[in-house]
């Protein structure tokens, strides 16, 4: 997870993972025969954690208040125990790089609070624009700018 939070999956070698985890390369292959399997496992753990954060926000408030609540929860996770901050940074790293090679990222049928963090922030910004709280035209640009401040 830590390696994924600072580098791209394609750049991470099994030797790096073994060294980080202080286990043999053979043991990694035993549980994760390829990087896709390892990636899906890590991604599932990250998304579960992100879902915990996003589902604890009250989205019925004004967009500005909901967005503030969401970012407070993200910042608290970053300032919290290392495993929480590592998961946040891994997610941000994956999201900013636009990694979507697995269907697990398909959130079209999920309830709002279970959608991707970027989708939630973008939607809240658009809602805030409609409410007159945010004046920038491009909600995607503002979303990336806000996520970049965290990372």
Coordinates of C-alpha atoms in Angstrom, one line a residue:
X1 CA 0.0 0.0 0.0
X2 CA 2.8 2.4 0.9
X3 CA 4.6 1.8 -2.4
X4 CA 1.4 2.3 -4.3
X5 CA 0.9 5.6 -2.5
X6 CA 4.1 7.0 -3.9
X7 CA 4.6 5.3 -7.2
X8 CA 2.7 3.8 -10.2
X9 CA 1.8 0.1 -10.1
X10 CA 3.7 -0.5 -13.3
X11 CA 6.9 0.9 -11.7
X12 CA 6.7 -1.2 -8.6
X13 CA 8.7 -4.5 -8.8
X14 CA 8.0 -7.7 -6.9
X15 CA 11.5 -7.2 -5.3
X16 CA 10.4 -3.8 -4.0
X17 CA 7.2 -5.3 -2.5
X18 CA 9.2 -8.1 -0.9
X19 CA 11.7 -5.7 0.6
X20 CA 9.0 -3.4 1.9
X21 CA 7.0 -6.3 3.4
X22 CA 10.1 -8.1 4.6
X23 CA 9.0 -11.3 3.1
X24 CA 10.3 -13.5 0.2
X25 CA 9.3 -12.9 -3.4
X26 CA 8.1 -16.4 -3.6
X27 CA 5.6 -15.8 -0.8
X28 CA 4.1 -12.8 -2.7
X29 CA 3.7 -14.9 -5.8
X30 CA 2.0 -17.6 -3.7
X31 CA -0.8 -15.2 -2.7
X32 CA -0.7 -12.8 -5.7
X33 CA 0.3 -14.6 -8.9
X34 CA 0.3 -11.4 -10.9
X35 CA 0.2 -7.6 -10.3
X36 CA -3.4 -7.4 -11.3
X37 CA -4.4 -9.7 -8.5
X38 CA -2.3 -7.7 -6.0
X39 CA -3.7 -4.5 -7.4
X40 CA -7.3 -5.6 -7.1
X41 CA -6.8 -6.6 -3.5
X42 CA -5.2 -3.3 -2.6
X43 CA -7.8 -1.4 -4.5
X44 CA -10.6 -3.2 -2.7
X45 CA -9.1 -2.2 0.6
X46 CA -8.6 1.4 -0.4
X47 CA -12.2 1.7 -1.8
X48 CA -13.6 0.2 1.3
X49 CA -11.8 2.8 3.4
X50 CA -12.9 5.6 1.1
X51 CA -16.5 4.4 1.2
X52 CA -16.3 4.6 5.1
X53 CA -15.3 8.3 4.8
X54 CA -17.7 9.3 2.1
X55 CA -20.7 7.5 3.6
X56 CA -20.2 9.3 6.9
X57 CA -20.9 12.7 5.3
X58 CA -24.3 14.4 5.5
X59 CA -25.0 15.3 1.8
X60 CA -28.4 16.9 2.5
X61 CA -26.7 20.1 3.7
X62 CA -25.7 22.9 1.4
X63 CA -22.9 21.8 -0.9
X64 CA -20.3 24.1 0.7
X65 CA -21.0 22.5 4.1
X66 CA -21.0 19.0 2.8
X67 CA -17.7 19.6 0.9
X68 CA -16.2 21.1 4.1
X69 CA -17.3 18.1 6.1
X70 CA -15.9 15.7 3.5
X71 CA -12.5 17.4 3.3
X72 CA -12.3 17.6 7.1
X73 CA -12.8 13.8 7.2
X74 CA -10.1 13.3 4.5
X75 CA -7.7 15.6 6.4
X76 CA -8.3 13.8 9.7
X77 CA -7.6 10.5 7.9
X78 CA -4.3 12.0 6.6
X79 CA -3.3 13.3 10.0
X80 CA -4.4 10.0 11.7
X81 CA -2.6 6.7 11.9
X82 CA -0.2 6.0 9.1
X83 CA -2.3 3.2 7.6
X84 CA -5.2 5.6 7.1
X85 CA -3.0 8.3 5.5
X86 CA -1.3 5.7 3.2
X87 CA -4.7 4.6 2.0
X88 CA -5.8 8.2 1.2
X89 CA -2.5 8.9 -0.6
X90 CA -2.7 5.6 -2.6
X91 CA -6.3 6.5 -3.6
X92 CA -5.3 10.1 -4.6
X93 CA -2.3 8.7 -6.5
X94 CA -4.5 6.3 -8.4
X95 CA -7.2 8.8 -9.1
X96 CA -4.9 11.6 -10.3
X97 CA -3.2 9.1 -12.6
X98 CA -6.6 8.2 -14.0
X99 CA -6.2 4.5 -13.3
X100 CA -9.4 2.7 -14.3
X101 CA -8.3 -0.5 -15.8
X102 CA -10.6 -2.7 -13.7
X103 CA -14.4 -2.7 -13.6
X104 CA -14.3 -2.2 -9.9
X105 CA -14.1 1.6 -10.7
X106 CA -17.6 1.4 -12.4
X107 CA -19.8 3.2 -9.9
X108 CA -22.7 4.0 -12.2
X109 CA -25.2 1.9 -10.2
X110 CA -24.0 2.8 -6.7
X111 CA -25.8 5.2 -4.4
X112 CA -24.2 8.7 -4.2
X113 CA -22.2 8.2 -1.1
X114 CA -20.6 5.0 -2.6
X115 CA -19.4 6.7 -5.8
X116 CA -15.8 7.6 -6.4
X117 CA -14.4 10.4 -4.2
X118 CA -13.7 12.5 -7.3
X119 CA -17.3 12.1 -8.6
X120 CA -18.7 13.1 -5.2
X121 CA -16.5 16.2 -5.0
X122 CA -17.2 17.2 -8.6
X123 CA -21.0 16.8 -8.0
X124 CA -20.8 18.8 -4.7
X125 CA -18.9 21.6 -6.5
X126 CA -21.5 21.6 -9.3
X127 CA -24.3 21.8 -6.7
X128 CA -22.4 24.6 -5.0
X129 CA -22.1 26.5 -8.3
X130 CA -25.9 26.1 -8.7
X131 CA -26.4 27.4 -5.2
X132 CA -24.1 30.3 -6.0
X133 CA -21.3 29.4 -3.5
X134 CA -18.7 28.5 -6.1
X135 CA -18.2 30.7 -9.1
X136 CA -15.5 28.8 -11.1
X137 CA -16.9 27.4 -14.4
X138 CA -15.1 24.1 -14.6
X139 CA -16.0 21.8 -11.7
X140 CA -13.4 19.2 -12.9
X141 CA -10.6 21.8 -12.7
X142 CA -11.7 22.8 -9.2
X143 CA -11.9 19.2 -8.1
X144 CA -8.4 18.4 -9.3
X145 CA -7.1 21.6 -7.6
X146 CA -8.7 20.7 -4.3
X147 CA -7.4 17.1 -4.4
X148 CA -4.0 18.4 -5.3
X149 CA -4.0 20.6 -2.2
X150 CA -4.5 17.4 -0.1
X151 CA -1.8 15.4 -1.9

